Amino acid sequence: MRAAEVATPDMSVETSGEIAYRQIRRDIVFGTLVPGSRLRLESLKAPYLVSVSTLREVFNRLASERFVVAEGQRGFHVSPVSEKHFREVAGMRELLEANALRQSFVRGDLEWEAQVVAAHHKLTRMEALMEAGDRTRTEAWKRYDGEFHGALIAACGSNVLMEAHRRIFDHFLRYQIVAVVYRGKAACNEHRRLLECALERDHETAAKILAGHIEACVEHTLNNGLLKV
């Protein structure tokens, strides 16, 4: 039902509820649990290896993050997608990421530069596969996309800002996965230019590139009818 969870050093000490939360959240973001679908407690407790009461707690937590909609006594369903929400998410992502870029470019050191370069290298490898028509790597492509944008802002110095960005980025990512959006060389070039701006500490240019990067993704998705609203 879901791809294998990537192990992390502290996975063994996580509660079953925390593991289920991570897996269900991932399944919503990557489209295994499709937008608008009912989340039936009895049928999902076995696949996620938790009790009904734990699932209810997980769904309430995801509802607070707007990945799930709680309908009182009628249960839960995966949050639907819409053009309006997509544009709201895109606007918030730009606001948070541009602010974090500015701070990160000021604070970043040599180690940060190396992390950004490494993240960009992995992303370009996945983009080359996507460009060649390989859609079996979509999840890996978007994971590396997220890692690159995360690396760009990793030196911002604010855990609160980083967490807010991760959450809104996952909402944005969900729309891309639902639509299976790949814009081709234009997006690759924008990523390369963001890398150059990071190494040159040029926040103003980076903010402009980022704004265009996000807007182009939104318009490409909607103009090509890839998002059913």
mmCIF file of C-alpha atoms in Angstrom:
data_model
loop_
_atom_site.group_PDB
_atom_site.id
_atom_site.type_symbol
_atom_site.label_atom_id
_atom_site.label_comp_id
_atom_site.label_asym_id
_atom_site.label_seq_id
_atom_site.Cartn_x
_atom_site.Cartn_y
_atom_site.Cartn_z
ATOM 1 C CA MET A 1 0.000 0.000 0.000
ATOM 2 C CA ARG A 2 2.886 2.337 0.626
ATOM 3 C CA ALA A 3 6.544 2.648 -0.216
ATOM 4 C CA ALA A 4 8.985 1.550 2.437
ATOM 5 C CA GLU A 5 9.682 4.181 5.050
ATOM 6 C CA VAL A 6 13.217 5.531 4.923
ATOM 7 C CA ALA A 7 14.970 4.612 8.153
ATOM 8 C CA THR A 8 16.323 7.343 10.374
ATOM 9 C CA PRO A 9 18.639 6.989 13.375
ATOM 10 C CA ASP A 10 15.831 7.557 15.899
ATOM 11 C CA MET A 11 13.214 5.397 14.151
ATOM 12 C CA SER A 12 13.603 2.609 16.732
ATOM 13 C CA VAL A 13 12.566 4.845 19.621
ATOM 14 C CA GLU A 14 9.509 6.290 17.894
ATOM 15 C CA THR A 15 6.074 5.246 19.052
ATOM 16 C CA SER A 16 3.789 3.297 16.744
ATOM 17 C CA GLY A 17 1.590 6.384 16.542
ATOM 18 C CA GLU A 18 4.491 8.564 15.407
ATOM 19 C CA ILE A 19 5.528 6.030 12.777
ATOM 20 C CA ALA A 20 1.934 5.797 11.526
ATOM 21 C CA TYR A 21 1.720 9.580 11.414
ATOM 22 C CA ARG A 22 4.854 9.815 9.281
ATOM 23 C CA GLN A 23 3.701 7.060 6.922
ATOM 24 C CA ILE A 24 0.151 8.356 6.490
ATOM 25 C CA ARG A 25 1.379 11.913 5.975
ATOM 26 C CA ARG A 26 3.792 10.656 3.333
ATOM 27 C CA ASP A 27 1.060 8.629 1.652
ATOM 28 C CA ILE A 28 -1.126 11.737 1.454
ATOM 29 C CA VAL A 29 1.669 13.947 0.109
ATOM 30 C CA PHE A 30 2.726 11.383 -2.502
ATOM 31 C CA GLY A 31 -0.801 10.510 -3.565
ATOM 32 C CA THR A 32 -1.139 6.937 -2.321
ATOM 33 C CA LEU A 33 -4.114 8.217 -0.336
ATOM 34 C CA VAL A 34 -5.877 10.237 -3.007
ATOM 35 C CA PRO A 35 -7.460 13.672 -2.479
ATOM 36 C CA GLY A 36 -11.003 13.497 -1.169
ATOM 37 C CA SER A 37 -10.904 9.793 -0.314
ATOM 38 C CA ARG A 38 -12.511 8.492 2.862
ATOM 39 C CA LEU A 39 -10.160 7.372 5.622
ATOM 40 C CA ARG A 40 -11.901 4.362 7.116
ATOM 41 C CA LEU A 41 -10.496 3.543 10.511
ATOM 42 C CA GLU A 42 -11.271 -0.164 10.499
ATOM 43 C CA SER A 43 -9.779 -0.801 7.061
ATOM 44 C CA LEU A 44 -6.622 1.230 7.716
ATOM 45 C CA LYS A 45 -5.617 -0.061 11.149
ATOM 46 C CA ALA A 46 -4.038 -3.228 9.729
ATOM 47 C CA PRO A 47 -1.950 -1.623 6.944
ATOM 48 C CA TYR A 48 -0.559 0.977 9.365
ATOM 49 C CA LEU A 49 -0.224 -1.475 12.281
ATOM 50 C CA VAL A 50 -2.037 0.694 14.835
ATOM 51 C CA SER A 51 -5.335 0.707 16.707
ATOM 52 C CA VAL A 52 -8.436 2.646 15.733
ATOM 53 C CA SER A 53 -7.894 5.064 18.616
ATOM 54 C CA THR A 54 -4.324 5.741 17.493
ATOM 55 C CA LEU A 55 -5.477 6.284 13.912
ATOM 56 C CA ARG A 56 -8.052 8.771 15.150
ATOM 57 C CA GLU A 57 -5.322 10.694 16.982
ATOM 58 C CA VAL A 58 -3.144 10.659 13.858
ATOM 59 C CA PHE A 59 -5.975 11.919 11.646
ATOM 60 C CA ASN A 60 -6.779 14.713 14.087
ATOM 61 C CA ARG A 61 -3.114 15.728 14.037
ATOM 62 C CA LEU A 62 -3.098 15.712 10.239
ATOM 63 C CA ALA A 63 -6.339 17.690 10.237
ATOM 64 C CA SER A 64 -4.569 20.437 12.200
ATOM 65 C CA GLU A 65 -2.026 20.524 9.339
ATOM 66 C CA ARG A 66 -4.808 20.586 6.705
ATOM 67 C CA PHE A 67 -3.818 17.261 5.135
ATOM 68 C CA VAL A 68 -6.996 15.657 6.463
ATOM 69 C CA VAL A 69 -10.546 16.956 6.935
ATOM 70 C CA ALA A 70 -12.387 15.897 10.090
ATOM 71 C CA GLU A 71 -16.177 15.774 9.815
ATOM 72 C CA GLY A 72 -17.245 15.167 13.394
ATOM 73 C CA GLN A 73 -19.145 11.915 13.723
ATOM 74 C CA ARG A 74 -18.868 11.258 9.969
ATOM 75 C CA GLY A 75 -15.174 10.525 10.172
ATOM 76 C CA PHE A 76 -12.218 11.708 8.136
ATOM 77 C CA HIS A 77 -11.190 12.117 4.516
ATOM 78 C CA VAL A 78 -8.068 13.261 2.696
ATOM 79 C CA SER A 79 -8.160 16.994 2.037
ATOM 80 C CA PRO A 80 -9.323 17.760 -1.511
ATOM 81 C CA VAL A 81 -7.268 19.813 -3.946
ATOM 82 C CA SER A 82 -8.335 23.055 -5.585
ATOM 83 C CA GLU A 83 -6.892 25.886 -7.616
ATOM 84 C CA LYS A 84 -7.648 28.378 -4.849
ATOM 85 C CA HIS A 85 -5.792 26.378 -2.228
ATOM 86 C CA PHE A 86 -2.897 25.695 -4.606
ATOM 87 C CA ARG A 87 -2.420 29.421 -5.182
ATOM 88 C CA GLU A 88 -2.628 30.132 -1.448
ATOM 89 C CA VAL A 89 -0.010 27.488 -0.747
ATOM 90 C CA ALA A 90 2.231 28.844 -3.521
ATOM 91 C CA GLY A 91 2.010 32.377 -2.129
ATOM 92 C CA MET A 92 2.870 31.251 1.377
ATOM 93 C CA ARG A 93 5.760 29.131 0.131
ATOM 94 C CA GLU A 94 7.237 32.095 -1.723
ATOM 95 C CA LEU A 95 6.885 34.332 1.333
ATOM 96 C CA LEU A 96 8.559 31.879 3.702
ATOM 97 C CA GLU A 97 11.249 30.658 1.333
ATOM 98 C CA ALA A 98 12.324 34.095 0.127
ATOM 99 C CA ASN A 99 12.705 35.269 3.717
ATOM 100 C CA ALA A 100 14.652 32.164 4.667
ATOM 101 C CA LEU A 101 16.880 32.500 1.579
ATOM 102 C CA ARG A 102 17.884 36.004 2.592
ATOM 103 C CA GLN A 103 18.886 34.921 6.090
ATOM 104 C CA SER A 104 20.599 31.768 4.867
ATOM 105 C CA PHE A 105 22.674 33.602 2.269
ATOM 106 C CA VAL A 106 23.948 35.954 4.991
ATOM 107 C CA ARG A 107 24.729 33.222 7.527
ATOM 108 C CA GLY A 108 25.877 30.397 5.264
ATOM 109 C CA ASP A 109 29.477 29.154 5.527
ATOM 110 C CA LEU A 110 31.641 26.828 3.452
ATOM 111 C CA GLU A 111 29.970 23.711 4.848
ATOM 112 C CA TRP A 112 26.580 25.114 3.877
ATOM 113 C CA GLU A 113 27.833 25.824 0.356
ATOM 114 C CA ALA A 114 29.021 22.221 0.062
ATOM 115 C CA GLN A 115 25.610 20.922 1.168
ATOM 116 C CA VAL A 116 23.842 23.115 -1.390
ATOM 117 C CA VAL A 117 26.155 21.947 -4.188
ATOM 118 C CA ALA A 118 25.681 18.294 -3.215
ATOM 119 C CA ALA A 119 21.889 18.647 -3.059
ATOM 120 C CA HIS A 120 21.859 20.312 -6.473
ATOM 121 C CA HIS A 121 24.009 17.533 -7.938
ATOM 122 C CA LYS A 122 21.539 14.856 -6.812
ATOM 123 C CA LEU A 123 18.614 16.876 -8.135
ATOM 124 C CA THR A 124 20.177 17.355 -11.563
ATOM 125 C CA ARG A 125 20.702 13.601 -11.872
ATOM 126 C CA MET A 126 17.005 12.997 -11.224
ATOM 127 C CA GLU A 127 15.978 15.819 -13.556
ATOM 128 C CA ALA A 128 18.026 14.214 -16.334
ATOM 129 C CA LEU A 129 16.074 10.975 -15.870
ATOM 130 C CA MET A 130 12.767 12.853 -15.889
ATOM 131 C CA GLU A 131 13.859 14.690 -19.025
ATOM 132 C CA ALA A 132 14.528 11.329 -20.656
ATOM 133 C CA GLY A 133 10.953 10.300 -19.927
ATOM 134 C CA ASP A 134 11.546 8.102 -16.884
ATOM 135 C CA ARG A 135 8.497 8.695 -14.660
ATOM 136 C CA THR A 136 9.297 5.764 -12.363
ATOM 137 C CA ARG A 137 11.583 8.092 -10.385
ATOM 138 C CA THR A 138 8.967 10.773 -9.695
ATOM 139 C CA GLU A 139 9.065 10.343 -5.935
ATOM 140 C CA ALA A 140 12.872 10.412 -5.798
ATOM 141 C CA TRP A 141 12.904 13.474 -8.071
ATOM 142 C CA LYS A 142 10.592 15.399 -5.789
ATOM 143 C CA ARG A 143 12.454 14.240 -2.693
ATOM 144 C CA TYR A 144 15.693 15.646 -4.105
ATOM 145 C CA ASP A 145 13.861 18.786 -5.191
ATOM 146 C CA GLY A 146 12.763 19.284 -1.590
ATOM 147 C CA GLU A 147 16.264 18.563 -0.304
ATOM 148 C CA PHE A 148 17.752 21.184 -2.615
ATOM 149 C CA HIS A 149 15.321 23.913 -1.600
ATOM 150 C CA GLY A 150 15.781 22.859 2.023
ATOM 151 C CA ALA A 151 19.566 23.089 1.683
ATOM 152 C CA LEU A 152 19.303 26.600 0.261
ATOM 153 C CA ILE A 153 17.588 27.831 3.429
ATOM 154 C CA ALA A 154 19.318 25.515 5.931
ATOM 155 C CA ALA A 155 21.575 28.268 7.273
ATOM 156 C CA CYS A 156 18.736 30.707 8.033
ATOM 157 C CA GLY A 157 19.166 30.169 11.776
ATOM 158 C CA SER A 158 15.477 29.708 12.608
ATOM 159 C CA ASN A 159 14.048 26.285 13.394
ATOM 160 C CA VAL A 160 10.551 27.771 13.466
ATOM 161 C CA LEU A 161 10.961 29.174 9.958
ATOM 162 C CA MET A 162 12.424 25.909 8.676
ATOM 163 C CA GLU A 163 9.537 23.895 10.126
ATOM 164 C CA ALA A 164 6.930 26.255 8.670
ATOM 165 C CA HIS A 165 8.622 26.021 5.287
ATOM 166 C CA ARG A 166 8.774 22.207 5.403
ATOM 167 C CA ARG A 167 5.071 22.018 6.087
ATOM 168 C CA ILE A 168 4.024 24.417 3.325
ATOM 169 C CA PHE A 169 6.521 22.816 0.918
ATOM 170 C CA ASP A 170 4.844 19.451 1.480
ATOM 171 C CA HIS A 171 1.464 20.962 0.613
ATOM 172 C CA PHE A 172 2.984 22.405 -2.576
ATOM 173 C CA LEU A 173 4.658 19.067 -3.296
ATOM 174 C CA ARG A 174 1.322 17.293 -2.931
ATOM 175 C CA TYR A 175 -0.112 19.289 -5.809
ATOM 176 C CA GLN A 176 2.893 18.503 -7.961
ATOM 177 C CA ILE A 177 2.614 14.789 -7.236
ATOM 178 C CA VAL A 178 -1.145 14.746 -7.840
ATOM 179 C CA ALA A 179 -0.539 16.429 -11.190
ATOM 180 C CA VAL A 180 2.775 14.655 -11.952
ATOM 181 C CA VAL A 181 4.190 17.995 -13.031
ATOM 182 C CA TYR A 182 7.537 18.213 -14.783
ATOM 183 C CA ARG A 183 8.311 21.438 -16.617
ATOM 184 C CA GLY A 184 11.515 20.275 -18.242
ATOM 185 C CA LYS A 185 14.639 22.321 -18.865
ATOM 186 C CA ALA A 186 13.103 25.587 -17.654
ATOM 187 C CA ALA A 187 12.870 24.242 -14.096
ATOM 188 C CA CYS A 188 16.392 22.784 -14.334
ATOM 189 C CA ASN A 189 17.758 26.160 -15.385
ATOM 190 C CA GLU A 190 15.970 27.878 -12.508
ATOM 191 C CA HIS A 191 17.525 25.451 -10.042
ATOM 192 C CA ARG A 192 20.961 26.059 -11.535
ATOM 193 C CA ARG A 193 20.490 29.825 -11.254
ATOM 194 C CA LEU A 194 19.395 29.475 -7.630
ATOM 195 C CA LEU A 195 22.585 27.539 -6.945
ATOM 196 C CA GLU A 196 24.658 30.293 -8.566
ATOM 197 C CA CYS A 197 22.877 32.934 -6.504
ATOM 198 C CA ALA A 198 23.570 30.990 -3.322
ATOM 199 C CA LEU A 199 27.289 30.772 -4.054
ATOM 200 C CA GLU A 200 27.348 34.475 -4.922
ATOM 201 C CA ARG A 201 25.134 35.399 -1.937
ATOM 202 C CA ASP A 202 22.789 37.245 -4.300
ATOM 203 C CA HIS A 203 19.503 37.124 -2.413
ATOM 204 C CA GLU A 204 17.666 39.725 -4.511
ATOM 205 C CA THR A 205 18.155 37.813 -7.746
ATOM 206 C CA ALA A 206 17.397 34.507 -6.009
ATOM 207 C CA ALA A 207 14.092 35.865 -4.686
ATOM 208 C CA LYS A 208 13.063 36.896 -8.213
ATOM 209 C CA ILE A 209 14.039 33.508 -9.649
ATOM 210 C CA LEU A 210 12.177 31.732 -6.851
ATOM 211 C CA ALA A 211 9.013 33.758 -7.458
ATOM 212 C CA GLY A 212 9.092 32.906 -11.146
ATOM 213 C CA HIS A 213 9.909 29.276 -10.394
ATOM 214 C CA ILE A 214 6.890 28.851 -8.137
ATOM 215 C CA GLU A 215 4.488 30.792 -10.352
ATOM 216 C CA ALA A 216 5.564 28.887 -13.462
ATOM 217 C CA CYS A 217 4.859 25.587 -11.729
ATOM 218 C CA VAL A 218 1.392 26.724 -10.696
ATOM 219 C CA GLU A 219 0.497 28.020 -14.150
ATOM 220 C CA HIS A 220 1.927 24.978 -15.913
ATOM 221 C CA THR A 221 -0.186 22.721 -13.734
ATOM 222 C CA LEU A 222 -3.403 24.652 -14.246
ATOM 223 C CA ASN A 223 -2.954 25.627 -17.899
ATOM 224 C CA ASN A 224 -2.304 22.049 -18.932
ATOM 225 C CA GLY A 225 -5.369 20.782 -17.123
ATOM 226 C CA LEU A 226 -3.283 18.528 -14.919
ATOM 227 C CA LEU A 227 -5.145 19.496 -11.759
ATOM 228 C CA LYS A 228 -8.838 18.620 -11.660
ATOM 229 C CA VAL A 229 -10.664 21.254 -9.629
#
